[in-house]
mmCIF file of C-alpha atoms in Angstrom:
data_model
loop_
_atom_site.group_PDB
_atom_site.id
_atom_site.type_symbol
_atom_site.label_atom_id
_atom_site.label_comp_id
_atom_site.label_asym_id
_atom_site.label_seq_id
_atom_site.Cartn_x
_atom_site.Cartn_y
_atom_site.Cartn_z
ATOM 1 C CA MET A 1399 -5.376 19.653 4.470
ATOM 2 C CA PRO A 1400 -6.818 16.110 4.436
ATOM 3 C CA PRO A 1401 -5.588 13.552 1.902
ATOM 4 C CA SER A 1402 -7.271 13.561 -1.481
ATOM 5 C CA THR A 1403 -9.644 10.794 -2.495
ATOM 6 C CA PRO A 1404 -10.546 9.465 -5.949
ATOM 7 C CA ALA A 1405 -13.084 11.789 -7.545
ATOM 8 C CA LYS A 1406 -15.446 9.193 -9.059
ATOM 9 C CA PRO A 1407 -16.538 5.709 -7.979
ATOM 10 C CA TYR A 1408 -15.936 3.057 -10.593
ATOM 11 C CA PRO A 1409 -18.715 0.871 -12.091
ATOM 12 C CA TRP A 1410 -19.892 -2.019 -9.928
ATOM 13 C CA TYR A 1411 -19.206 -4.599 -12.633
ATOM 14 C CA LEU A 1412 -15.458 -3.950 -12.277
ATOM 15 C CA ARG A 1413 -15.441 -5.138 -8.671
ATOM 16 C CA PRO A 1414 -14.494 -8.721 -9.690
ATOM 17 C CA VAL A 1415 -11.424 -7.264 -11.439
ATOM 18 C CA ASN A 1416 -10.503 -5.474 -8.226
ATOM 19 C CA TRP A 1417 -10.928 -8.703 -6.225
ATOM 20 C CA LEU A 1418 -8.809 -10.590 -8.772
ATOM 21 C CA LEU A 1419 -5.985 -8.061 -8.572
ATOM 22 C CA ILE A 1420 -6.078 -8.086 -4.765
ATOM 23 C CA GLY A 1421 -6.010 -11.894 -4.821
ATOM 24 C CA LEU A 1422 -2.989 -11.903 -7.124
ATOM 25 C CA SER A 1423 -1.211 -9.364 -4.939
ATOM 26 C CA ARG A 1424 -1.519 -11.734 -1.972
ATOM 27 C CA LEU A 1425 0.699 -14.267 -3.728
ATOM 28 C CA PRO A 1426 4.306 -14.389 -2.485
ATOM 29 C CA LEU A 1427 6.714 -12.294 -4.535
ATOM 30 C CA PRO A 1428 8.625 -15.372 -5.808
ATOM 31 C CA VAL A 1429 5.361 -16.599 -7.338
ATOM 32 C CA LEU A 1430 4.616 -13.169 -8.790
ATOM 33 C CA TYR A 1431 8.069 -13.126 -10.368
ATOM 34 C CA PHE A 1432 7.083 -16.322 -12.174
ATOM 35 C CA PHE A 1433 4.239 -14.307 -13.721
ATOM 36 C CA ALA A 1434 6.739 -11.512 -14.439
ATOM 37 C CA ASP A 1435 8.754 -13.923 -16.569
ATOM 38 C CA GLY A 1436 5.633 -14.551 -18.634
ATOM 39 C CA ILE A 1437 4.966 -10.812 -18.943
ATOM 40 C CA TYR A 1438 8.555 -10.328 -20.115
ATOM 41 C CA LEU A 1439 8.186 -12.952 -22.846
ATOM 42 C CA LEU A 1440 4.921 -11.366 -23.961
ATOM 43 C CA LEU A 1441 6.450 -7.883 -24.069
ATOM 44 C CA ALA A 1442 9.704 -8.887 -25.725
ATOM 45 C CA TYR A 1443 8.540 -11.518 -28.210
ATOM 46 C CA GLY A 1444 4.782 -11.031 -28.482
ATOM 47 C CA ILE A 1445 3.281 -7.556 -28.495
ATOM 48 C CA ARG A 1446 6.689 -5.779 -28.403
ATOM 49 C CA TYR A 1447 5.174 -2.950 -26.406
ATOM 50 C CA ARG A 1448 6.380 0.462 -27.721
ATOM 51 C CA TRP A 1449 9.495 -1.179 -29.146
ATOM 52 C CA ARG A 1450 10.168 1.679 -31.574
ATOM 53 C CA VAL A 1451 9.956 4.285 -28.816
ATOM 54 C CA ILE A 1452 12.176 2.222 -26.512
ATOM 55 C CA THR A 1453 14.910 1.526 -29.041
ATOM 56 C CA GLU A 1454 14.872 5.087 -30.381
ATOM 57 C CA ASN A 1455 15.265 6.480 -26.854
ATOM 58 C CA ILE A 1456 18.108 4.093 -26.052
ATOM 59 C CA ARG A 1457 19.840 4.659 -29.396
ATOM 60 C CA ASN A 1458 19.776 8.441 -28.994
ATOM 61 C CA SER A 1459 20.863 8.288 -25.343
ATOM 62 C CA PHE A 1460 23.756 5.900 -26.013
ATOM 63 C CA PRO A 1461 25.067 6.721 -29.507
ATOM 64 C CA GLU A 1462 28.104 4.549 -28.854
ATOM 65 C CA LYS A 1463 25.983 1.387 -28.645
ATOM 66 C CA THR A 1464 25.688 -0.926 -31.643
ATOM 67 C CA GLU A 1465 22.242 -1.955 -32.879
ATOM 68 C CA ALA A 1466 22.703 -5.331 -31.181
ATOM 69 C CA GLU A 1467 23.501 -3.591 -27.896
ATOM 70 C CA VAL A 1468 20.505 -1.280 -28.258
ATOM 71 C CA ALA A 1469 18.229 -4.294 -28.779
ATOM 72 C CA ALA A 1470 19.791 -6.131 -25.832
ATOM 73 C CA THR A 1471 19.231 -3.104 -23.570
ATOM 74 C CA GLY A 1472 15.624 -2.911 -24.783
ATOM 75 C CA ARG A 1473 15.006 -6.554 -23.878
ATOM 76 C CA ALA A 1474 16.682 -6.039 -20.501
ATOM 77 C CA PHE A 1475 14.326 -3.114 -19.935
ATOM 78 C CA TYR A 1476 11.346 -5.363 -20.701
ATOM 79 C CA ARG A 1477 12.550 -7.838 -18.057
ATOM 80 C CA HIS A 1478 12.989 -5.046 -15.516
ATOM 81 C CA PHE A 1479 9.612 -3.512 -16.391
ATOM 82 C CA ALA A 1480 7.836 -6.856 -15.986
ATOM 83 C CA GLN A 1481 9.298 -7.209 -12.491
ATOM 84 C CA VAL A 1482 8.259 -3.650 -11.601
ATOM 85 C CA ILE A 1483 4.684 -4.400 -12.703
ATOM 86 C CA VAL A 1484 4.287 -7.278 -10.221
ATOM 87 C CA GLU A 1485 6.132 -5.355 -7.496
ATOM 88 C CA ILE A 1486 3.697 -2.465 -7.884
ATOM 89 C CA LEU A 1487 0.780 -4.903 -7.692
ATOM 90 C CA LYS A 1488 2.281 -6.368 -4.506
ATOM 91 C CA LEU A 1489 2.005 -2.952 -2.831
ATOM 92 C CA ARG A 1490 -1.746 -3.556 -2.565
ATOM 93 C CA THR A 1491 -1.249 -6.134 0.209
ATOM 94 C CA ILE A 1492 2.415 -6.105 1.267
ATOM 95 C CA SER A 1493 3.049 -5.633 4.996
ATOM 96 C CA ALA A 1494 4.978 -2.645 6.297
ATOM 97 C CA ALA A 1495 7.559 -4.999 7.795
ATOM 98 C CA GLU A 1496 8.234 -6.747 4.490
ATOM 99 C CA LEU A 1497 8.376 -3.493 2.549
ATOM 100 C CA GLY A 1498 10.763 -2.024 5.102
ATOM 101 C CA ARG A 1499 12.981 -5.074 4.657
ATOM 102 C CA ARG A 1500 13.012 -4.725 0.890
ATOM 103 C CA VAL A 1501 13.469 -0.942 0.637
ATOM 104 C CA ARG A 1502 16.512 0.319 2.542
ATOM 105 C CA PHE A 1503 17.480 3.966 2.994
ATOM 106 C CA THR A 1504 21.254 4.166 3.069
ATOM 107 C CA ASN A 1505 21.586 7.654 4.613
ATOM 108 C CA PRO A 1506 18.367 8.631 6.453
ATOM 109 C CA GLU A 1507 20.409 10.742 8.872
ATOM 110 C CA LEU A 1508 20.529 13.512 6.240
ATOM 111 C CA ILE A 1509 16.782 14.093 6.367
ATOM 112 C CA GLU A 1510 15.689 13.078 9.876
ATOM 113 C CA PRO A 1511 16.968 16.273 11.614
ATOM 114 C CA LEU A 1512 15.012 18.355 9.101
ATOM 115 C CA PHE A 1513 11.802 16.557 10.004
ATOM 116 C CA ALA A 1514 12.516 17.058 13.691
ATOM 117 C CA ALA A 1515 13.008 20.794 13.050
ATOM 118 C CA GLY A 1516 9.657 21.068 11.270
ATOM 119 C CA ARG A 1517 11.218 21.823 7.877
ATOM 120 C CA THR A 1518 9.399 21.190 4.614
ATOM 121 C CA VAL A 1519 11.536 19.000 2.351
ATOM 122 C CA LEU A 1520 11.237 18.453 -1.389
ATOM 123 C CA THR A 1521 12.487 15.151 -2.797
ATOM 124 C CA LEU A 1522 13.005 14.745 -6.545
ATOM 125 C CA GLY A 1523 12.687 11.272 -7.984
ATOM 126 C CA SER A 1524 12.464 9.727 -11.434
ATOM 127 C CA HIS A 1525 11.098 6.733 -13.312
ATOM 128 C CA ALA A 1526 14.168 4.662 -12.504
ATOM 129 C CA GLY A 1527 14.272 1.458 -10.487
ATOM 130 C CA ASN A 1528 10.855 0.950 -8.896
ATOM 131 C CA TRP A 1529 9.521 4.481 -8.559
ATOM 132 C CA GLU A 1530 6.292 3.349 -6.825
ATOM 133 C CA TRP A 1531 8.224 1.703 -4.000
ATOM 134 C CA ILE A 1532 10.038 4.972 -3.191
ATOM 135 C CA LEU A 1533 7.051 6.804 -1.695
ATOM 136 C CA SER A 1534 5.622 3.729 0.042
ATOM 137 C CA GLY A 1535 9.049 2.810 1.399
ATOM 138 C CA ALA A 1536 9.517 6.367 2.689
ATOM 139 C CA ALA A 1537 6.116 6.241 4.400
ATOM 140 C CA VAL A 1538 7.235 3.109 6.258
ATOM 141 C CA ARG A 1539 10.696 4.463 7.115
ATOM 142 C CA PHE A 1540 9.444 7.950 8.107
ATOM 143 C CA PRO A 1541 5.874 7.502 9.417
ATOM 144 C CA GLY A 1542 3.650 10.523 8.959
ATOM 145 C CA ARG A 1543 6.247 12.393 6.924
ATOM 146 C CA ALA A 1544 5.903 11.191 3.308
ATOM 147 C CA ASP A 1545 3.676 12.951 0.784
ATOM 148 C CA GLY A 1546 3.739 12.613 -2.985
ATOM 149 C CA VAL A 1547 2.495 14.647 -5.927
ATOM 150 C CA TYR A 1548 0.540 12.657 -8.493
ATOM 151 C CA LYS A 1549 -1.541 13.144 -11.601
ATOM 152 C CA PRO A 1550 -5.015 11.571 -11.192
ATOM 153 C CA LEU A 1551 -5.762 8.861 -13.747
ATOM 154 C CA SER A 1552 -8.610 9.247 -16.216
ATOM 155 C CA SER A 1553 -10.009 5.755 -15.493
ATOM 156 C CA PRO A 1554 -12.092 5.784 -12.282
ATOM 157 C CA PHE A 1555 -11.281 2.101 -11.689
ATOM 158 C CA PHE A 1556 -7.509 2.408 -11.983
ATOM 159 C CA GLU A 1557 -7.543 5.736 -10.151
ATOM 160 C CA SER A 1558 -9.276 4.043 -7.201
ATOM 161 C CA PHE A 1559 -7.035 0.957 -7.300
ATOM 162 C CA MET A 1560 -3.797 2.914 -7.562
ATOM 163 C CA TYR A 1561 -4.886 5.362 -4.879
ATOM 164 C CA GLU A 1562 -5.482 2.506 -2.413
ATOM 165 C CA LEU A 1563 -2.220 0.882 -3.443
ATOM 166 C CA ARG A 1564 -0.161 4.049 -3.008
ATOM 167 C CA THR A 1565 -1.638 5.125 0.334
ATOM 168 C CA ARG A 1566 -1.754 1.793 2.216
ATOM 169 C CA SER A 1567 1.582 2.443 3.895
ATOM 170 C CA GLY A 1568 0.504 5.866 5.158
ATOM 171 C CA ALA A 1569 1.648 8.102 2.313
ATOM 172 C CA VAL A 1570 -0.454 11.145 1.431
ATOM 173 C CA LEU A 1571 -1.204 11.834 -2.234
ATOM 174 C CA VAL A 1572 -1.446 15.414 -3.464
ATOM 175 C CA PRO A 1573 -3.001 16.147 -6.884
ATOM 176 C CA MET A 1574 -0.556 18.098 -9.010
ATOM 177 C CA ARG A 1575 -2.845 21.135 -9.234
ATOM 178 C CA ASN A 1576 -2.919 21.385 -5.404
ATOM 179 C CA THR A 1577 0.854 21.282 -4.862
ATOM 180 C CA LEU A 1578 1.420 24.866 -3.710
ATOM 181 C CA ARG A 1579 -1.697 24.972 -1.539
ATOM 182 C CA TYR A 1580 -0.679 21.714 0.144
ATOM 183 C CA LEU A 1581 2.865 22.921 0.791
ATOM 184 C CA LEU A 1582 1.577 26.114 2.405
ATOM 185 C CA SER A 1583 -0.992 24.272 4.525
ATOM 186 C CA THR A 1584 1.584 21.802 5.910
ATOM 187 C CA ARG A 1585 4.411 24.271 6.440
ATOM 188 C CA GLY A 1586 6.136 23.749 9.777
ATOM 189 C CA GLU A 1587 4.948 20.151 10.157
ATOM 190 C CA GLY A 1588 8.212 18.518 9.065
ATOM 191 C CA ARG A 1589 7.004 16.656 5.980
ATOM 192 C CA SER A 1590 8.540 15.696 2.657
ATOM 193 C CA LEU A 1591 6.859 16.098 -0.712
ATOM 194 C CA SER A 1592 8.026 13.794 -3.465
ATOM 195 C CA LEU A 1593 7.944 14.854 -7.119
ATOM 196 C CA LEU A 1594 8.806 12.730 -10.156
ATOM 197 C CA THR A 1595 10.526 15.404 -12.201
ATOM 198 C CA ASP A 1596 11.935 13.483 -15.156
ATOM 199 C CA GLN A 1597 8.803 13.732 -17.288
ATOM 200 C CA ALA A 1598 8.746 15.893 -20.411
ATOM 201 C CA ALA A 1599 8.033 19.498 -19.435
ATOM 202 C CA GLY A 1600 6.037 21.293 -22.116
ATOM 203 C CA PRO A 1601 6.143 24.909 -23.278
ATOM 204 C CA ARG A 1602 3.468 25.944 -20.775
ATOM 205 C CA ASP A 1603 5.567 24.586 -17.889
ATOM 206 C CA SER A 1604 8.349 27.178 -18.277
ATOM 207 C CA PRO A 1605 10.877 24.362 -18.689
ATOM 208 C CA TYR A 1606 14.610 24.404 -18.145
ATOM 209 C CA TRP A 1607 16.503 23.098 -21.171
ATOM 210 C CA THR A 1608 19.824 21.300 -20.926
ATOM 211 C CA THR A 1609 21.783 18.550 -22.667
ATOM 212 C CA PHE A 1610 20.804 15.249 -21.075
ATOM 213 C CA LEU A 1611 21.895 11.871 -22.427
ATOM 214 C CA HIS A 1612 23.231 13.600 -25.579
ATOM 215 C CA GLN A 1613 19.875 15.260 -26.309
ATOM 216 C CA ASP A 1614 18.164 18.605 -25.770
ATOM 217 C CA THR A 1615 15.874 17.868 -22.827
ATOM 218 C CA SER A 1616 13.283 19.897 -20.931
ATOM 219 C CA PHE A 1617 12.915 19.674 -17.149
ATOM 220 C CA TYR A 1618 10.329 20.973 -14.729
ATOM 221 C CA THR A 1619 11.457 23.963 -12.666
ATOM 222 C CA SER A 1620 8.990 23.669 -9.769
ATOM 223 C CA ALA A 1621 11.699 22.980 -7.190
ATOM 224 C CA ASP A 1622 13.791 25.985 -8.293
ATOM 225 C CA ARG A 1623 10.764 28.240 -7.862
ATOM 226 C CA LEU A 1624 9.194 26.768 -4.719
ATOM 227 C CA ALA A 1625 12.199 25.843 -2.576
ATOM 228 C CA PRO A 1626 13.512 29.403 -1.969
ATOM 229 C CA GLN A 1627 10.003 30.655 -1.138
ATOM 230 C CA LEU A 1628 9.441 27.899 1.414
ATOM 231 C CA GLN A 1629 13.084 27.685 2.568
ATOM 232 C CA ALA A 1630 12.767 24.008 1.739
ATOM 233 C CA PRO A 1631 15.833 21.774 1.321
ATOM 234 C CA VAL A 1632 15.759 19.723 -1.882
ATOM 235 C CA PHE A 1633 17.107 16.184 -2.229
ATOM 236 C CA TYR A 1634 17.720 13.960 -5.227
ATOM 237 C CA VAL A 1635 16.437 10.422 -4.684
ATOM 238 C CA SER A 1636 18.428 7.594 -6.239
ATOM 239 C CA ILE A 1637 17.040 4.051 -6.173
ATOM 240 C CA GLN A 1638 19.129 1.036 -7.180
ATOM 241 C CA ARG A 1639 18.026 -2.569 -7.388
ATOM 242 C CA VAL A 1640 20.384 -4.631 -5.233
ATOM 243 C CA ARG A 1641 18.783 -7.872 -6.358
ATOM 244 C CA ARG A 1642 15.320 -8.905 -7.431
ATOM 245 C CA GLY A 1643 12.814 -7.421 -4.998
ATOM 246 C CA TYR A 1644 15.348 -5.418 -2.966
ATOM 247 C CA TYR A 1645 16.296 -1.776 -3.401
ATOM 248 C CA ASN A 1646 18.640 0.771 -1.864
ATOM 249 C CA ILE A 1647 17.577 4.414 -1.751
ATOM 250 C CA THR A 1648 20.231 7.116 -1.398
ATOM 251 C CA ILE A 1649 19.453 10.809 -1.068
ATOM 252 C CA THR A 1650 21.722 13.675 -2.159
ATOM 253 C CA LEU A 1651 21.271 17.280 -1.065
ATOM 254 C CA LEU A 1652 20.745 19.617 -4.031
ATOM 255 C CA TYR A 1653 19.733 22.794 -2.192
ATOM 256 C CA ASP A 1654 19.832 23.782 1.475
ATOM 257 C CA GLY A 1655 16.738 25.981 1.437
ATOM 258 C CA TYR A 1656 18.546 29.245 2.156
ATOM 259 C CA ALA A 1657 20.874 30.099 -0.711
ATOM 260 C CA PRO A 1658 19.381 32.701 -3.081
ATOM 261 C CA ILE A 1659 18.524 31.492 -6.581
ATOM 262 C CA GLU A 1660 18.830 34.125 -9.271
ATOM 263 C CA LYS A 1661 15.752 34.619 -11.425
ATOM 264 C CA GLY A 1662 16.113 32.710 -14.678
ATOM 265 C CA SER A 1663 18.656 30.342 -13.141
ATOM 266 C CA TYR A 1664 17.793 26.699 -12.432
ATOM 267 C CA PRO A 1665 20.638 25.103 -10.434
ATOM 268 C CA ILE A 1666 18.356 22.494 -8.858
ATOM 269 C CA ALA A 1667 17.029 21.256 -12.201
ATOM 270 C CA GLU A 1668 20.572 21.128 -13.608
ATOM 271 C CA ALA A 1669 21.931 19.194 -10.615
ATOM 272 C CA PHE A 1670 18.981 16.785 -10.828
ATOM 273 C CA ALA A 1671 19.665 16.189 -14.527
ATOM 274 C CA ARG A 1672 23.336 15.388 -13.925
ATOM 275 C CA LEU A 1673 22.646 12.908 -11.095
ATOM 276 C CA LEU A 1674 19.842 11.180 -12.989
ATOM 277 C CA GLU A 1675 22.065 10.926 -16.062
ATOM 278 C CA ARG A 1676 24.727 9.246 -13.917
ATOM 279 C CA ASP A 1677 22.241 6.720 -12.547
ATOM 280 C CA ILE A 1678 20.820 5.862 -15.969
ATOM 281 C CA GLN A 1679 24.286 5.364 -17.443
ATOM 282 C CA ALA A 1680 25.158 3.052 -14.542
ATOM 283 C CA ALA A 1681 22.021 0.892 -14.999
ATOM 284 C CA PRO A 1682 20.454 1.578 -18.413
ATOM 285 C CA ALA A 1683 17.889 -1.228 -18.247
ATOM 286 C CA GLN A 1684 16.306 0.185 -15.097
ATOM 287 C CA TYR A 1685 14.971 3.390 -16.651
ATOM 288 C CA LEU A 1686 11.474 3.755 -18.113
ATOM 289 C CA TRP A 1687 12.417 3.947 -21.787
ATOM 290 C CA SER A 1688 8.839 3.354 -22.958
ATOM 291 C CA HIS A 1689 7.615 6.866 -22.145
ATOM 292 C CA ARG A 1690 8.039 9.680 -24.672
ATOM 293 C CA ARG A 1691 10.612 11.638 -22.718
ATOM 294 C CA TRP A 1692 11.811 13.724 -25.673
ATOM 295 C CA LYS A 1693 8.508 14.587 -27.371
ATOM 296 C CA HIS A 1694 9.044 18.355 -26.935
ATOM 297 C CA LYS A 1695 11.615 20.366 -28.871
ATOM 298 C CA ARG A 1696 13.501 23.415 -27.716
#
């Protein structure tokens, strides 16, 4: 199946915006981080973007924190988020060599034999660290092997810009509605499909409910349903910022592709929740607290 392409062209009068963004992305990262400092000040002390959502999420996830600590974590998130914004923009023009230098896979030997054997692999990521650099970094580290599920954006302009940004390094984007068809069409080719599975699963998604960060939380169960059918190993993807602009990615096997999974049981979703919880507790500021993760109730 060929890669997807944006469904609609964007209006011609937005082309100068596209040129401006491409021009900004050509600036060296140290210069872009100067802009990130300005974005941080605007977020933290100007518009206070989704401050109520952020502090409520942090407060509920870390009940032991004082109000001062909650606010400090919220401001630290703003600083992290501002850096992620310019790093995502940089993907539009960054070279494969520079990206490969900045995104390091600590244990690629766990997944390389599976590619060589033609196995389909599912990788489960989250909105921690720089989630956009995971797929692009994997496409550089494992050429021709990295695919990612995504939800097309409603804005034709941003859909086109983000599509170009995400696929420059060779990654293939798969619209969410085409996930199963794509997996079946590429079976035996030795490819990985990346899913960000920390978003709020709604009632129609047949979610798995568990206690996560002290709260009832719903998780998608796609991996628990698809992996046994495809005999696909499943890995958790952990990304940690080593220093500004540099990340380590570590993968952890959650499922070998062969063990039977009892109907109504979701061991993959549960294992994912526990590992993500560990990572968030280790680096609270590096999680995307601004999204409404807990909008659904059991």
